[in-house]
GROMACS .gro file of C-alpha atoms in nm:
model
  311
    1MET     CA    1   0.238   8.000  28.530
    2SER     CA    2   0.097   8.327  28.663
    3GLU     CA    3  -0.273   8.395  28.707
    4PRO     CA    4  -0.428   8.626  28.444
    5GLY     CA    5  -0.346   8.987  28.518
    6GLN     CA    6  -0.051   8.903  28.742
    7GLN     CA    7   0.312   8.962  28.659
    8PRO     CA    8   0.522   8.644  28.629
    9THR     CA    9   0.731   8.572  28.935
   10PRO     CA   10   1.092   8.680  28.873
   11VAL     CA   11   1.324   8.385  28.826
   12PRO     CA   12   1.702   8.395  28.801
   13ASP     CA   13   1.858   8.379  28.455
   14ALA     CA   14   2.108   8.123  28.587
   15LYS     CA   15   2.108   7.880  28.874
   16SER     CA   16   2.275   7.993  29.195
   17GLY     CA   17   2.576   7.818  29.340
   18ASN     CA   18   2.803   7.871  29.040
   19TRP     CA   19   3.166   7.976  29.079
   20VAL     CA   20   3.078   8.346  29.056
   21ASP     CA   21   2.842   8.315  29.352
   22ARG     CA   22   3.095   8.116  29.552
   23TYR     CA   23   3.428   8.285  29.482
   24ALA     CA   24   3.396   8.623  29.310
   25PRO     CA   25   3.427   8.933  29.531
   26ASP     CA   26   3.100   9.119  29.579
   27TRP     CA   27   3.204   9.417  29.366
   28LEU     CA   28   3.281   9.189  29.070
   29LYS     CA   29   2.971   8.967  29.082
   30PRO     CA   30   2.733   9.198  28.889
   31TYR     CA   31   2.991   9.247  28.613
   32ALA     CA   32   3.067   8.875  28.600
   33ARG     CA   33   2.695   8.809  28.556
   34LEU     CA   34   2.674   9.084  28.296
   35ALA     CA   35   2.946   8.906  28.094
   36ARG     CA   36   2.783   8.567  28.173
   37TRP     CA   37   3.103   8.430  28.331
   38ASP     CA   38   2.870   8.229  28.552
   39ARG     CA   39   2.739   8.052  28.240
   40PRO     CA   40   3.032   7.931  28.029
   41ILE     CA   41   2.806   7.761  27.774
   42GLY     CA   42   2.805   8.081  27.568
   43PHE     CA   43   3.178   8.108  27.517
   44TYR     CA   44   3.198   7.733  27.455
   45LEU     CA   45   2.952   7.776  27.170
   46LEU     CA   46   3.142   8.078  27.040
   47PHE     CA   47   3.478   7.901  27.065
   48TRP     CA   48   3.398   7.565  26.903
   49PRO     CA   49   3.349   7.706  26.550
   50CYS     CA   50   3.696   7.865  26.587
   51ALA     CA   51   3.840   7.524  26.676
   52TRP     CA   52   3.654   7.370  26.382
   53GLY     CA   53   3.808   7.623  26.145
   54LEU     CA   54   4.152   7.537  26.281
   55GLY     CA   55   4.078   7.166  26.248
   56LEU     CA   56   3.952   7.203  25.893
   57ALA     CA   57   4.268   7.395  25.801
   58ALA     CA   58   4.479   7.117  25.955
   59ILE     CA   59   4.303   6.859  25.737
   60ALA     CA   60   4.358   7.073  25.427
   61ASN     CA   61   4.728   7.114  25.513
   62PRO     CA   62   4.834   6.822  25.734
   63ALA     CA   63   5.198   6.932  25.739
   64LEU     CA   64   5.097   7.264  25.896
   65GLY     CA   65   4.908   7.081  26.169
   66PHE     CA   66   4.666   7.204  26.431
   67ASP     CA   67   4.752   7.544  26.577
   68TRP     CA   68   4.718   7.480  26.950
   69TRP     CA   69   4.841   7.825  27.050
   70GLY     CA   70   4.594   7.978  26.809
   71ALA     CA   71   4.320   7.775  26.978
   72VAL     CA   72   4.421   7.911  27.320
   73LEU     CA   73   4.411   8.268  27.189
   74MET     CA   74   4.072   8.209  27.032
   75LEU     CA   75   3.936   8.064  27.356
   76VAL     CA   76   4.046   8.378  27.542
   77GLY     CA   77   3.900   8.589  27.264
   78ALA     CA   78   3.572   8.397  27.279
   79ILE     CA   79   3.540   8.461  27.652
   80LEU     CA   80   3.608   8.832  27.609
   81MET     CA   81   3.392   8.889  27.303
   82ARG     CA   82   3.104   8.679  27.430
   83GLY     CA   83   3.116   8.889  27.749
   84ALA     CA   84   3.125   9.210  27.547
   85GLY     CA   85   2.837   9.092  27.329
   86CYS     CA   86   2.623   8.998  27.630
   87THR     CA   87   2.701   9.332  27.794
   88PHE     CA   88   2.600   9.521  27.479
   89ASN     CA   89   2.286   9.309  27.446
   90ASP     CA   90   2.187   9.384  27.806
   91ILE     CA   91   2.241   9.757  27.757
   92VAL     CA   92   2.019   9.758  27.449
   93ASP     CA   93   1.756   9.524  27.597
   94ARG     CA   94   1.737   9.665  27.948
   95ASP     CA   95   1.375   9.780  27.907
   96ILE     CA   96   1.265   9.448  27.757
   97ASP     CA   97   1.455   9.249  28.020
   98MET     CA   98   1.253   9.421  28.293
   99GLN     CA   99   0.936   9.274  28.143
  100VAL     CA  100   1.057   8.914  28.102
  101ALA     CA  101   1.053   8.691  28.410
  102ARG     CA  102   1.372   8.503  28.322
  103THR     CA  103   1.578   8.820  28.264
  104ARG     CA  104   1.427   9.058  28.519
  105LEU     CA  105   1.705   8.995  28.770
  106ARG     CA  106   1.993   9.064  28.531
  107PRO     CA  107   2.238   9.329  28.661
  108ILE     CA  108   2.107   9.629  28.467
  109PRO     CA  109   1.727   9.590  28.504
  110SER     CA  110   1.771   9.494  28.870
  111GLY     CA  111   1.981   9.807  28.935
  112GLN     CA  112   2.304   9.631  29.031
  113VAL     CA  113   2.493   9.801  28.745
  114THR     CA  114   2.413  10.128  28.569
  115ALA     CA  115   2.403  10.143  28.190
  116ARG     CA  116   2.700  10.384  28.199
  117ASP     CA  117   2.915  10.146  28.403
  118ALA     CA  118   2.808   9.860  28.179
  119LEU     CA  119   2.926  10.058  27.876
  120ALA     CA  120   3.267  10.112  28.036
  121PHE     CA  121   3.288   9.739  28.108
  122LEU     CA  122   3.192   9.666  27.746
  123ILE     CA  123   3.472   9.889  27.615
  124ALA     CA  124   3.728   9.725  27.845
  125GLN     CA  125   3.634   9.376  27.722
  126ALA     CA  126   3.639   9.486  27.358
  127LEU     CA  127   3.985   9.642  27.396
  128LEU     CA  128   4.123   9.323  27.550
  129GLY     CA  129   3.959   9.122  27.274
  130SER     CA  130   4.128   9.340  27.012
  131VAL     CA  131   4.467   9.263  27.169
  132VAL     CA  132   4.397   8.893  27.109
  133LEU     CA  133   4.273   8.953  26.755
  134PHE     CA  134   4.587   9.144  26.657
  135GLN     CA  135   4.795   8.833  26.721
  136PHE     CA  136   4.672   8.695  26.387
  137ASN     CA  137   4.734   8.783  26.023
  138ARG     CA  138   4.593   9.093  25.857
  139PHE     CA  139   4.312   8.912  25.674
  140THR     CA  140   4.192   8.757  26.000
  141VAL     CA  141   4.211   9.091  26.180
  142TRP     CA  142   3.991   9.257  25.920
  143ALA     CA  143   3.755   8.960  25.919
  144GLY     CA  144   3.726   8.989  26.297
  145VAL     CA  145   3.659   9.361  26.276
  146ALA     CA  146   3.390   9.301  26.013
  147SER     CA  147   3.213   9.061  26.249
  148LEU     CA  148   3.149   9.349  26.490
  149VAL     CA  149   2.879   9.474  26.254
  150LEU     CA  150   2.688   9.150  26.313
  151VAL     CA  151   2.740   9.177  26.689
  152ALA     CA  152   2.612   9.536  26.686
  153ILE     CA  153   2.291   9.473  26.494
  154TYR     CA  154   2.189   9.144  26.658
  155PRO     CA  155   2.019   9.288  26.971
  156PHE     CA  156   1.785   9.493  26.754
  157MET     CA  157   1.673   9.209  26.528
  158LYS     CA  158   1.418   9.063  26.770
  159ARG     CA  159   1.225   9.387  26.725
  160VAL     CA  160   1.206   9.377  26.345
  161THR     CA  161   1.224   9.015  26.224
  162TRP     CA  162   1.099   8.670  26.319
  163TRP     CA  163   1.454   8.545  26.250
  164PRO     CA  164   1.678   8.705  26.515
  165GLN     CA  165   1.834   8.358  26.562
  166ALA     CA  166   1.967   8.381  26.205
  167PHE     CA  167   2.155   8.699  26.291
  168LEU     CA  168   2.289   8.533  26.605
  169GLY     CA  169   2.402   8.249  26.379
  170LEU     CA  170   2.588   8.487  26.149
  171ALA     CA  171   2.773   8.633  26.449
  172PHE     CA  172   2.827   8.320  26.661
  173SER     CA  173   2.947   8.109  26.367
  174TYR     CA  174   3.206   8.359  26.251
  175GLY     CA  175   3.484   8.172  26.428
  176ALA     CA  176   3.470   7.907  26.156
  177LEU     CA  177   3.600   8.167  25.910
  178VAL     CA  178   3.844   8.318  26.159
  179GLY     CA  179   3.993   7.981  26.251
  180TRP     CA  180   4.052   7.886  25.888
  181SER     CA  181   4.182   8.226  25.775
  182SER     CA  182   4.422   8.247  26.071
  183GLN     CA  183   4.604   7.952  25.915
  184THR     CA  184   4.564   8.026  25.544
  185GLY     CA  185   4.539   8.404  25.516
  186GLY     CA  186   4.220   8.373  25.310
  187LEU     CA  187   3.898   8.181  25.258
  188GLY     CA  188   3.762   7.905  25.035
  189TRP     CA  189   3.454   7.691  24.984
  190ALA     CA  190   3.537   7.454  25.270
  191PRO     CA  191   3.529   7.721  25.545
  192VAL     CA  192   3.233   7.897  25.386
  193LEU     CA  193   3.028   7.576  25.395
  194LEU     CA  194   3.147   7.510  25.750
  195TYR     CA  195   3.025   7.859  25.838
  196ALA     CA  196   2.689   7.803  25.665
  197GLY     CA  197   2.635   7.474  25.847
  198THR     CA  198   2.723   7.634  26.178
  199ILE     CA  199   2.470   7.911  26.119
  200LEU     CA  200   2.198   7.646  26.083
  201TRP     CA  201   2.321   7.480  26.403
  202VAL     CA  202   2.302   7.809  26.594
  203ILE     CA  203   1.951   7.884  26.467
  204GLY     CA  204   1.847   7.536  26.579
  205TYR     CA  205   1.989   7.547  26.930
  206ASP     CA  206   1.885   7.907  26.994
  207THR     CA  207   1.531   7.824  26.885
  208ILE     CA  208   1.529   7.558  27.157
  209TYR     CA  209   1.666   7.815  27.405
  210ALA     CA  210   1.400   8.069  27.304
  211LEU     CA  211   1.123   7.822  27.394
  212GLN     CA  212   1.175   7.935  27.754
  213ASP     CA  213   1.052   8.285  27.674
  214VAL     CA  214   0.770   8.227  27.426
  215GLU     CA  215   0.491   8.353  27.655
  216ASP     CA  216   0.679   8.660  27.778
  217ASP     CA  217   0.805   8.738  27.428
  218ALA     CA  218   0.448   8.734  27.298
  219LEU     CA  219   0.340   8.976  27.574
  220VAL     CA  220   0.616   9.230  27.505
  221GLY     CA  221   0.617   9.188  27.127
  222VAL     CA  222   0.958   9.024  27.089
  223LYS     CA  223   0.995   8.803  26.781
  224SER     CA  224   1.179   8.469  26.763
  225THR     CA  225   1.195   8.153  26.555
  226ALA     CA  226   1.048   7.968  26.855
  227ARG     CA  227   0.733   8.178  26.817
  228LEU     CA  228   0.748   8.162  26.438
  229PHE     CA  229   0.769   7.782  26.422
  230GLY     CA  230   0.507   7.734  26.694
  231GLU     CA  231   0.377   7.378  26.703
  232HIS     CA  232   0.614   7.286  26.419
  233VAL     CA  233   0.925   7.368  26.621
  234LYS     CA  234   1.047   7.008  26.638
  235PRO     CA  235   1.049   6.937  26.262
  236ALA     CA  236   1.188   7.286  26.198
  237VAL     CA  237   1.482   7.236  26.436
  238ALA     CA  238   1.535   6.884  26.300
  239THR     CA  239   1.561   7.028  25.948
  240LEU     CA  240   1.809   7.292  26.059
  241TYR     CA  241   2.024   7.033  26.236
  242ALA     CA  242   2.013   6.801  25.934
  243GLY     CA  243   2.128   7.085  25.710
  244ALA     CA  244   2.410   7.166  25.949
  245PHE     CA  245   2.529   6.805  25.951
  246VAL     CA  246   2.527   6.780  25.571
  247LEU     CA  247   2.713   7.109  25.522
  248TRP     CA  248   2.975   7.017  25.782
  249ASN     CA  249   3.044   6.690  25.604
  250VAL     CA  250   3.063   6.854  25.262
  251ALA     CA  251   3.304   7.114  25.403
  252ALA     CA  252   3.522   6.838  25.549
  253LEU     CA  253   3.522   6.649  25.218
  254LEU     CA  254   3.629   6.962  25.029
  255ALA     CA  255   3.914   7.005  25.277
  256GLY     CA  256   4.029   6.649  25.212
  257SER     CA  257   3.869   6.445  25.491
  258GLY     CA  258   3.761   6.083  25.464
  259ILE     CA  259   3.564   5.823  25.653
  260VAL     CA  260   3.697   5.913  25.999
  261PHE     CA  261   3.521   6.249  26.023
  262ALA     CA  262   3.206   6.115  25.858
  263ALA     CA  263   3.182   5.828  26.106
  264LEU     CA  264   3.262   6.024  26.423
  265SER     CA  265   3.031   6.311  26.333
  266LEU     CA  266   2.739   6.068  26.359
  267VAL     CA  267   2.767   6.110  26.736
  268ALA     CA  268   2.646   6.467  26.680
  269VAL     CA  269   2.345   6.326  26.497
  270ALA     CA  270   2.261   6.119  26.805
  271LEU     CA  271   2.279   6.432  27.022
  272PHE     CA  272   2.061   6.625  26.779
  273THR     CA  273   1.806   6.346  26.770
  274TRP     CA  274   1.786   6.335  27.148
  275GLN     CA  275   1.742   6.713  27.169
  276VAL     CA  276   1.460   6.726  26.916
  277TRP     CA  277   1.286   6.412  27.036
  278THR     CA  278   1.277   6.508  27.403
  279VAL     CA  279   1.249   6.889  27.407
  280ASP     CA  280   0.938   7.005  27.592
  281ALA     CA  281   0.881   7.374  27.664
  282ALA     CA  282   0.621   7.287  27.928
  283VAL     CA  283   0.882   7.123  28.152
  284PRO     CA  284   1.096   7.368  28.354
  285ASP     CA  285   1.463   7.373  28.247
  286ASN     CA  286   1.399   7.117  27.972
  287PRO     CA  287   1.483   7.351  27.679
  288ARG     CA  288   1.783   7.500  27.858
  289PHE     CA  289   1.927   7.157  27.935
  290ARG     CA  290   1.897   7.053  27.570
  291PHE     CA  291   2.045   7.383  27.461
  292ASP     CA  292   2.339   7.330  27.698
  293SER     CA  293   2.406   6.986  27.547
  294ASN     CA  294   2.528   7.157  27.231
  295LYS     CA  295   2.865   7.203  27.399
  296TYR     CA  296   2.905   6.829  27.348
  297VAL     CA  297   2.821   6.871  26.980
  298GLY     CA  298   3.107   7.121  26.964
  299ILE     CA  299   3.344   6.876  27.129
  300VAL     CA  300   3.237   6.592  26.901
  301ILE     CA  301   3.293   6.785  26.578
  302ALA     CA  302   3.627   6.922  26.702
  303LEU     CA  303   3.749   6.575  26.798
  304ALA     CA  304   3.625   6.432  26.468
  305LEU     CA  305   3.828   6.693  26.276
  306LEU     CA  306   4.135   6.629  26.492
  307ALA     CA  307   4.100   6.252  26.444
  308GLU     CA  308   4.075   6.299  26.069
  309TRP     CA  309   4.389   6.514  26.071
  310VAL     CA  310   4.582   6.260  26.279
  311TRP     CA  311   4.458   5.975  26.062
   0.00000   0.00000   0.00000
């Protein structure tokens, strides 16, 4: 922690030694970091709700089965759109990022990429993402286009509400609806409840992530649920995770699942319990490590849905 009156020492937003540092050509590295290709956790978390929507649709219509090719397309789309979203976020937040120790070395505030070049990179990623989206039915295409509104407003929410994580949840959980509608051409209560549960999950894990920036956020006036919950952050996140688990199970039941999903999804409860019980913002990298473990939650729920379909 810095002495009073001193600026915090800049720290990298990601650990060095990742594949971008090792293998990417020098000209590509700033753009790869802008899109967070060096930190795949983001597109994992964006992709898993898509896979869940596909899995839920497979349970509802076992004869149709799980759309593996659709999952591949959605993974590619998640990488592209997560990169585009991060690029847009960095363009909007470039002044704030200069004042936060963890983000000060990002490509735009550090001068590695200009805002104009970042905008061109954003457009390129969005265009490639639209190519993926247009592989699906019309309803899914329009649903995907509608989600861009959420992506566009999210970076501004930390300036106006204590609940920016809720807006991230609305955007990052959208794959649950896209995955289902890509198979059915519409929506229903099962995917809507899956979406609602996933929103609670995102708010929970991003609150843990935001614990890293509480002091800097307070200095620059950025709002977050981590600051809002304060000393009650553990019970608050536990409540969000519990709500997510209940809604996921209700969604699965409405789609026609049985004991298999209910039993296997308990592994996610164990992961949630560990995160909440052991999270400690005072320990370096502790919140980020618990945040990262949510990729395993994604895997668990996906496998539970697949096992229920196979069963």
